[in-house]
CSV table of C-alpha atoms in Angstrom, one decimal:
chain,number,residue,atom,x,y,z
Z,27,LEU,CA,-25.3,-12.5,30.4
Z,28,ASP,CA,-27.1,-11.1,27.9
Z,29,GLY,CA,-30.7,-10.1,26.9
Z,30,CYS,CA,-31.6,-8.6,30.3
Z,31,GLU,CA,-35.2,-7.7,31.0
Z,32,GLU,CA,-37.0,-6.9,34.0
Z,33,GLU,CA,-39.5,-8.9,35.2
Z,34,GLY,CA,-41.8,-8.1,38.6
Z,35,GLY,CA,-39.4,-5.7,39.8
Z,36,ASP,CA,-36.2,-7.8,39.0
Z,37,VAL,CA,-33.7,-8.0,36.5
Z,38,VAL,CA,-33.4,-11.3,34.7
Z,39,CYS,CA,-30.8,-12.1,32.3
Z,40,ARG,CA,-30.2,-14.8,29.8
Z,41,GLU,CA,-26.8,-16.7,29.8
Z,42,ARG,CA,-25.3,-17.0,26.4
Z,43,ASP,CA,-22.1,-18.1,25.0
Z,44,CYS,CA,-18.9,-15.8,25.0
Z,45,ASN,CA,-18.0,-14.6,21.1
Z,46,LYS,CA,-15.8,-16.7,19.3
Z,47,CYS,CA,-12.3,-14.6,18.7
Z,48,CYS,CA,-12.2,-13.9,15.1
Z,49,VAL,CA,-9.3,-15.0,12.6
Z,50,GLY,CA,-8.2,-11.3,12.3
Z,51,ALA,CA,-7.9,-10.8,15.9
Z,52,ASP,CA,-6.3,-11.8,19.3
Z,53,CYS,CA,-8.5,-12.4,22.6
Z,54,LEU,CA,-7.6,-12.5,26.0
Z,55,GLY,CA,-10.5,-13.2,27.9
Z,56,GLY,CA,-13.1,-11.1,29.1
Z,57,ALA,CA,-13.9,-8.0,26.5
Z,58,SER,CA,-10.2,-8.2,25.1
Z,59,PHE,CA,-10.2,-7.7,21.3
Z,60,GLU,CA,-6.8,-6.9,19.8
Z,61,PRO,CA,-6.4,-6.8,15.9
Z,62,LYS,CA,-3.5,-8.6,14.6
Z,63,VAL,CA,-2.9,-5.9,11.7
Z,64,ASP,CA,-2.2,-2.3,12.5
Z,65,GLY,CA,-4.9,0.3,11.2
Z,66,SER,CA,-7.3,-2.2,10.3
Z,67,ASP,CA,-10.9,-1.0,11.5
Z,68,TRP,CA,-13.5,-2.6,13.5
Z,69,GLU,CA,-17.3,-1.8,14.2
Z,70,LEU,CA,-19.8,-3.4,16.7
Z,71,GLU,CA,-22.6,-5.1,14.8
Z,72,GLN,CA,-26.1,-5.7,16.7
Z,73,ARG,CA,-27.2,-9.4,16.1
Z,74,GLY,CA,-30.5,-9.2,18.0
Z,75,SER,CA,-29.7,-9.4,21.8
Z,76,TRP,CA,-26.2,-9.4,21.5
Z,77,ALA,CA,-23.2,-7.7,19.4
Z,78,THR,CA,-20.0,-9.0,17.9
Z,79,LYS,CA,-16.9,-6.9,16.2
Z,80,ARG,CA,-16.8,-6.8,12.4
Z,81,LEU,CA,-14.1,-6.1,10.1
Z,82,VAL,CA,-14.8,-2.6,8.1
Z,83,SER,CA,-11.3,-1.9,6.5
Z,84,CYS,CA,-7.7,-3.0,6.3
Z,85,PRO,CA,-4.8,-1.0,5.4
Z,86,PRO,CA,-3.2,-0.5,2.4
Z,87,GLY,CA,-1.4,-3.8,1.2
Z,88,TYR,CA,-3.9,-6.1,2.6
Z,89,VAL,CA,-7.0,-7.9,1.1
Z,90,LEU,CA,-10.1,-7.5,3.3
Z,91,VAL,CA,-12.2,-11.1,4.0
Z,92,ARG,CA,-15.3,-11.3,5.5
Z,93,ASP,CA,-18.7,-13.4,5.1
Z,94,ASP,CA,-21.2,-13.7,6.8
Z,95,ASN,CA,-19.1,-15.5,9.7
Z,96,PRO,CA,-17.9,-13.2,12.1
Z,97,ASP,CA,-15.6,-15.6,12.6
Z,98,ASN,CA,-13.6,-15.3,9.6
Z,99,ASP,CA,-13.2,-11.8,9.5
Z,100,GLN,CA,-9.4,-11.1,9.1
Z,101,CYS,CA,-6.7,-8.9,6.6
Z,102,ILE,CA,-4.3,-11.0,4.1
Z,103,SER,CA,-1.2,-9.1,3.4
Z,104,CYS,CA,-0.3,-9.3,-0.6
Z,105,PRO,CA,2.3,-11.9,-1.3
Z,106,ALA,CA,5.5,-11.0,-2.9
Z,107,ASN,CA,5.5,-9.9,-6.6
Z,108,THR,CA,2.2,-8.6,-5.9
Z,109,PHE,CA,0.9,-5.6,-4.3
Z,110,SER,CA,-2.3,-2.7,-3.4
Z,111,VAL,CA,-1.8,0.3,-2.6
Z,112,MET,CA,-5.1,1.5,-1.5
Z,113,ALA,CA,-7.0,0.4,1.7
Z,114,ALA,CA,-9.7,-2.4,1.4
Z,115,THR,CA,-13.2,-1.5,2.5
Z,116,PHE,CA,-16.3,-3.2,3.2
Z,117,ASP,CA,-18.8,-0.8,2.2
Z,118,PRO,CA,-18.3,0.4,-0.7
Z,119,PRO,CA,-16.4,-3.1,-1.2
Z,120,HIS,CA,-12.9,-2.6,-2.4
Z,121,VAL,CA,-9.9,-5.2,-2.4
Z,122,THR,CA,-12.4,-7.5,-0.5
Z,123,THR,CA,-13.7,-11.3,-0.7
Z,124,THR,CA,-15.6,-13.8,1.2
Z,125,LEU,CA,-12.7,-16.2,0.4
Z,126,ALA,CA,-9.3,-16.5,2.4
Z,127,ASN,CA,-8.0,-18.7,-0.5
Z,128,ASN,CA,-9.0,-16.1,-2.7
Z,129,ALA,CA,-7.5,-12.9,-1.2
Z,130,SER,CA,-4.1,-13.1,-3.8
Z,131,LEU,CA,-6.3,-13.0,-6.3
Z,132,LEU,CA,-7.2,-9.4,-5.7
Z,133,CYS,CA,-3.8,-8.3,-5.6
Z,134,VAL,CA,-2.0,-6.6,-8.4
Z,135,ARG,CA,0.8,-8.0,-10.4
Z,136,CYS,CA,4.4,-6.6,-9.8
Z,137,ASP,CA,5.6,-4.3,-12.7
Z,138,GLU,CA,8.6,-6.2,-14.8
Z,139,ASN,CA,10.4,-2.9,-14.2
Z,140,ALA,CA,9.9,-2.9,-10.4
Z,141,ARG,CA,10.4,-5.1,-7.4
Z,142,CYS,CA,7.7,-6.1,-4.9
Z,143,ASP,CA,8.4,-7.3,-1.6
Z,144,GLY,CA,4.4,-7.6,-0.8
Z,145,GLY,CA,1.8,-5.7,1.1
Z,146,ASN,CA,1.9,-2.5,-0.2
Z,147,HIS,CA,5.8,-2.0,-0.9
Z,148,VAL,CA,6.6,-1.2,-4.7
Z,149,SER,CA,10.3,-0.1,-5.4
Z,150,PRO,CA,11.6,0.9,-9.3
Z,151,ASN,CA,14.5,-0.6,-10.7
Z,152,ALA,CA,17.4,1.1,-11.9
Z,153,GLY,CA,16.2,3.4,-14.9
Z,154,TYR,CA,13.2,4.1,-14.0
Z,155,TRP,CA,11.1,6.6,-11.2
Z,156,LEU,CA,7.6,6.0,-9.2
Z,157,LEU,CA,6.6,9.5,-8.3
Z,158,PRO,CA,4.6,9.5,-4.7
Z,159,GLU,CA,1.8,11.8,-5.8
Z,160,ASP,CA,0.6,9.1,-8.3
Z,161,ARG,CA,0.0,6.5,-5.5
Z,162,PRO,CA,-4.0,6.3,-5.7
Z,163,LYS,CA,-6.5,7.4,-3.4
Z,164,VAL,CA,-9.9,5.8,-2.3
Z,165,ASN,CA,-12.6,7.4,-4.1
Z,166,ALA,CA,-16.2,6.1,-3.5
Z,167,SER,CA,-18.1,6.9,-6.8
Z,168,ARG,CA,-15.3,5.4,-8.9
Z,169,ILE,CA,-13.9,2.2,-7.4
Z,170,GLY,CA,-11.9,-0.6,-10.1
Z,171,ALA,CA,-8.7,-2.1,-10.6
Z,172,GLU,CA,-7.6,0.9,-12.3
Z,173,GLU,CA,-7.1,2.8,-8.9
Z,174,ASN,CA,-5.0,0.3,-7.4
Z,175,ALA,CA,-2.4,0.7,-9.9
Z,176,ILE,CA,0.9,2.6,-9.8
Z,177,ARG,CA,2.5,4.2,-12.6
Z,178,LEU,CA,6.6,4.0,-13.6
Z,179,TYR,CA,8.2,6.7,-15.5
Z,180,ARG,CA,11.4,6.0,-17.6
Z,181,CYS,CA,14.5,8.2,-16.5
Z,182,GLN,CA,16.8,9.8,-19.1
Z,183,VAL,CA,19.8,7.6,-19.6
Z,184,GLY,CA,21.9,7.4,-16.6
Z,185,ALA,CA,19.5,9.3,-14.5
Z,186,CYS,CA,17.8,7.1,-11.7
Z,187,LYS,CA,19.4,4.1,-9.7
Z,188,ALA,CA,17.0,1.7,-8.0
Z,189,ASP,CA,14.5,2.4,-5.3
Z,190,ASN,CA,14.0,5.8,-6.6
Z,191,GLU,CA,17.6,7.2,-6.1
Z,192,CYS,CA,19.5,9.9,-8.1
Z,193,GLU,CA,23.3,9.3,-9.8
Z,194,ALA,CA,25.7,11.6,-8.8
Z,195,GLY,CA,24.6,15.2,-9.7
Z,196,ARG,CA,21.1,14.9,-10.1
Z,197,HIS,CA,18.1,15.6,-8.4
Z,198,GLY,CA,14.4,16.0,-8.3
Z,199,PRO,CA,11.2,14.2,-9.9
Z,200,ILE,CA,12.8,11.3,-12.1
Z,201,CYS,CA,15.9,12.8,-11.4
Z,202,GLY,CA,15.5,15.3,-13.8
Z,203,LYS,CA,17.6,18.1,-12.8
Z,204,CYS,CA,21.2,18.7,-12.3
Z,205,VAL,CA,22.1,19.9,-8.4
Z,206,PRO,CA,23.5,23.2,-7.8
Z,207,GLY,CA,26.9,23.9,-9.3
Z,208,TYR,CA,26.3,21.0,-11.7
Z,209,SER,CA,25.5,21.2,-15.3
Z,210,LEU,CA,24.2,18.6,-18.0
Z,211,SER,CA,27.3,17.0,-19.9
Z,212,GLY,CA,26.0,14.4,-22.3
Z,213,ASN,CA,23.7,12.3,-20.5
Z,214,THR,CA,25.3,13.1,-17.1
Z,215,CYS,CA,25.4,15.9,-14.4
Z,216,ALA,CA,28.7,17.2,-14.1
Z,217,SER,CA,30.7,19.7,-11.7
Z,218,CYS,CA,30.7,23.1,-13.6
Z,219,GLY,CA,34.2,23.3,-12.3
Z,220,ASP,CA,35.1,20.1,-14.5
Z,221,ILE,CA,33.3,21.2,-17.4
Z,222,VAL,CA,35.1,24.8,-17.3
Z,223,GLY,CA,38.5,22.5,-17.0
Z,224,ASP,CA,37.6,20.5,-19.8
Z,225,ASP,CA,36.7,23.6,-22.0
Z,226,VAL,CA,40.2,25.4,-21.0
Z,227,LYS,CA,42.0,21.8,-21.9
Z,228,TYR,CA,40.3,21.3,-25.3
Z,229,SER,CA,41.0,25.0,-26.1
Z,230,ALA,CA,44.6,24.8,-25.2
Z,231,LEU,CA,44.8,21.4,-27.3
Z,232,GLY,CA,43.1,23.5,-30.4
Z,233,LEU,CA,46.2,25.9,-30.4
Z,234,PHE,CA,48.4,24.1,-30.0
Z,235,VAL,CA,47.5,21.6,-32.8
Z,236,VAL,CA,47.3,25.1,-35.1
């Protein structure tokens, strides 16, 4: 029942159909409304004498799909070999489309030096590093494809494993530092004890040759 009005001291309500559950949610009857994607935001939109739920944002890794029909509202995940590291918003429109079939076109193609398993997952290959602080944030005054990108940095030879992990003896951003007790020897971080031992060995060999 909806559109209730008082007529002659009595409250009269008009019957109407229940709202159809949209693609992006599960509705179990009554007022039940469960979004299929955790982290998606919905708002109540008034339409004349009745109201319905509308999608307003999706978490990073998803494309927001919304047109004039509330039934079509949904968050669609970016497929493998693509990604999106920013939240999708309806207003201002960002990573948003009216056509579900076009959703994947708004995702960013994976860099050849990284692995993208879909959604917002980006993992650098061996020899490259992704700084967490380089993941962009939504800026309502400046929305564009460049804000939904990532920057990969080339590591020193022999410094970085895949998935932002460092080779033995290294740590820090881009694996650019040797851990305490280690020192740079060529392209590797070696234990100071090993380096001292090698120096002694070569010094002794030099004395023997002379």
